[in-house]
Amino acid sequence: MIFVQALNLILVVLFGFLLVNILIKKSNFWEKVAVGYFAGTGLFTLILFLLNLVGVSFSRSHSFYVLGVLIIVSLIITLFTRGWKINHVPIFRYKFSETDLISKFLFILLILFFLSSLIYTLYWPIKDWDALTLYDMRGRIFAETGFMYPAFSIDRYYLAYPLYTSIAHAWVYLIGMRNPFFLYTLNYIFFISAFYSLVRGVTDRKVGLIIAFILASSLEIFLHSEAAYTNLPYAIFYSLGILYFYNYLTRKNFGSLAISSILVGLSTWVRSSEPFWITTILILFFLVVTKRAKLLHLLDHILIILCLKIPWSIFYNANNVQQSLGASNINIFSGLTIQLLMTRLLEVSRYLFANFIIKLNVIFVISILSILLAWGRKTAPKYFGAIILLNYFIVFGGTYVYSFIYPKWWLVGDSVSRMSLFFIPITLFFVAILLWDLYLQKAKR
Amino acid sequence: MTHIKNKDSLGKVIFIKTLFPFLLKINITIFPYLVVLTYALLCLETVTYRGFVERYLFVSVYLILLLTLIGAIGVFFKKGVKTTETSTTNLILKMNSLLIPVFAIFYWILVLVEATHYPNYVYSTFHILPENLGILLFFSIYLFVIKSLRQKNLKNIELLLTSGTVGLHKYPGSSKMAYSHRTPFQLTQRIIISVIIFLLGIYGLYNTIKVLDSALKSNIFILRNLNLTYEEKMKTSWNFFYDYIEFVRENTPVDAVIAIPPSIRPWLSEGNSVLVRYFLYPRKLKSDDELKSKSFIPNYYLLAKGLWGVSDEKMYGWPKENISAEWVIYFDGTTKQVKRVEGNYNPNDQINTGAWGLIKVKEEKE
C-alpha cells in the first residue's frame, strides 16, 4: 500500500519534471524536480477538475490513468524535442566534507527545519480553522462522493476559493492515505530547493545557501509550512513565477517565460481573488512597447496564464457566488465624491500600514532600500525592482478598490498579511541579485 | 587621513571629513561599555518585566540594543585602520564568546521547561522571561559573527562597500591605481548597502532563533505524546468544543437534521455551520436564520451555552425559546458524563442555565 502511495507521488513529480525538462534545457536536476513538483501538482489537479466537470469522477484509478497519460505525452514530447538522450545538465554537486564551516552549519540547520516541519505534519491531523471549514472539508466530500457538486449543493461557501488544495487533499485520500497534511511540508522543502537553485544560478553557492537559509528560517514561511492554508502555496507559485520571469528577462530564454507563465497562471488556481498575476503581463507589455521584448512572447505569456485562470473563473461566475458572499450589489461608481475618495485613501493607507507594512516590517524596509539602490541602474536587477514596486501598487490599489465593493473591508486584516507572504522570497531574491551585480561591477575594476 | 580639497563643499567638510571620523572614534572608545550596558539592561528586564528599563530610565532597552548593534559595525568595519578594537573591547568580546553556550543552554532549558508545562510557566514560577534570554542569545551571537567576519577580513563585503579613502588608491584584486572620490551618491550607496546587509543579518538571526524555538516546543510535545489518538490530538487543539461536538456526533444518527445557534457571539464556534459540519457531516445543519425563514422542523437542536465571551451574561444559552422535545441530554464537559431528562425544553428552567447538551425534537403525529 505504501508503495502504491509513494508511486503516485513520484508520478506526479515525474510529470512535472518532464514538463520542466522540455521547457528549460540549462537547469540542474534538483531545480527541475522541485519546480516540477509544483507544476505537476498544479496541472494535475486542474486537469482532474476539468475532467470532473465533464463527468469523470475523482477516483484512484481515474487519477492514475490521468497521470499515466500525462507522463506518456510528456515523454513523447521530450523525445521529439530533446531526442533519445536524457538531458544531462550539471548537477550542483554538494560535497559536504569539502564545504566550509558556515555552509555546513546552515545546511544542517536547514535539514533540522525540514525534519521539524515534516514531523509536525505527519503527527498532527488537519486542525486549522480554514482547513476544517473549507479546504479539507471539500477534499473529504470530493473523495467520498467522487464529484464536486455535492459539496457546492450543501453550502455555496465552498465555492469561495479555487480547488487546488482541496483536490490535492482528495487525491491523497483516494490513494489510501489518511492525512494530507504532509503536502504542506513538501511545499516548503521543494520551495526552498527551487529557490536555492534559482539564486545559485545567478550568484554562487554560498550566497545561494545563505539567502535560501534566510528564506527557510523566516518565521512566517516556516509556520505556514505547518498550516493547511492556501497562503504558502500561493506565495510559492507566484514568487517562483516571478523568479523565472526574471530569468527570461536576463537570458531571453523562452522556456523560462513558459515556466513563469505556468506558475503565475497556477497561482490563480490556488487563490483567485489576488490580482498579482497581472504584474508580469504589464512588465512584458512595457518591454514590448519599448521594443525590448517580442510581441509573440507577450501573447504566449497571456495565453498560458489565461488558459490556467479561465476554467475556475468561468465556473465561479457561472455559479454566481459573488452576491452570496456579501459583496455589495450597488454600482461602486455611484455616490463617489472627491471627499469620499480622499477619506478612503487615508483610511486604506492607515489600514495597510497597520496590517501590511508593519507585518512585513524588515522585509518592507529592505525592499524599498533595494529599489532605491537599483534605481537608475542600467542592469537587469532594476526590472526586478519594478516588479516589486508594481506589486506594492497592486496591494494598495487593490485594497482601495476592494474597500468600495465590500462594506466591511477592514475586517480582513490578517488575510492581507497572509496574502502578501510572497514579498519575502522576491525581496530576498532581489537583494541577492542586486548585491551580486554590484559586487561583480566592483570586481571588474 | 582625510584629504580636504578646495572644491569640497562645507557640508562635506563638516560631516564626512570632520564629524563622521569623530563619531567613529567615540564609537570605538565607548563600544565595550555600551556592550556591557546592553547586557546589564537586557538581564535586568529578563528578571523583571518588559518595559522596566523604559519606565525607570526613560529609554527603551531595544534602542540601546540597536545602537550597540550599529556600533559593532562601526567598530569592526572601519577600513583603513588595521586594528580598531581596544584591549577592553577584546576582553569584552572574549567573554562574550564564552557566554554564548551558557545563554544557549540556559535558553533552551527554559524553552523545554515551558513546553513541558504551560505557557508563562517559567515567568510565573522563576520570574524569568525566556523571550528576553532569546534576545540575549541573539545579541551575543551577533557580536560573535561580526567579530568573526572582521577576523576573516572578508574582502567580498569590503569590495562591495568600497570604502577607500579619497586620493590615489589601489582597489583589492586589481593592479591598477585609481583616484577614489567619495561622491554623495557613492556614500549614499554605501550606507544603503550597509543597512541592507545589517537588516538582512538581523532578520536571519532573529528568525532562526524563533524558528528553532517553535520547532523545539512542538517536537518536545510530540515526543512526550507519541501515542495520542486522533480524538486526543483534536481535543488538544479544540479543547471543549471538540468534546462537545463528539458528544453530538455520538448521539445523533447520520441522517439527522440539527439546528445550530446563530453565528454570533457567544456561539461563533457552535453556530459556524461550516466548522460544525466538518465534525458532523453527513448530518444536515440548519442555522438560526434558516429556521426563521423557512418552515421546517429539525430533528435535533444543539443545547449550547456559548464558548465565546460576551459582556452581558444573559446572552449565554441557546435555544432561547420553548421546544417540544422527547428528551434532553445534558453534557458535562468536566466529567464527560451525560444525563438524560425526558420532556420538553424550557430555556427558563434552572437546569438549562449555562448548560450544554442535545435536544431531541418530539415528532408530530400526523
Short mmCIF file of C-alpha atoms in Angstrom, two decimals, chain A residues 12 20 66 109 120 128 147 157 202 206 235 238 254 286 330 381:
data_model
loop_
_atom_site.label_atom_id
_atom_site.label_comp_id
_atom_site.label_asym_id
_atom_site.label_seq_id
_atom_site.Cartn_x
_atom_site.Cartn_y
_atom_site.Cartn_z
CA VAL A 12 3.12 13.49 -10.13
CA VAL A 20 10.11 21.49 -16.93
CA VAL A 66 -4.72 10.64 -15.99
CA LEU A 109 20.02 23.82 10.25
CA TYR A 120 4.73 18.17 12.76
CA ASP A 128 -6.64 24.64 11.46
CA PHE A 147 -17.77 14.73 -7.57
CA TYR A 157 -19.37 28.96 0.78
CA VAL A 202 22.65 33.95 -10.68
CA LYS A 206 27.48 30.33 -0.69
CA ALA A 235 3.22 32.58 -2.41
CA TYR A 238 3.63 33.30 -7.65
CA PHE A 254 11.50 31.41 -23.86
CA PHE A 286 6.07 47.72 -21.36
CA ILE A 330 -24.51 48.53 -5.77
CA PRO A 381 18.04 44.00 -11.35
#
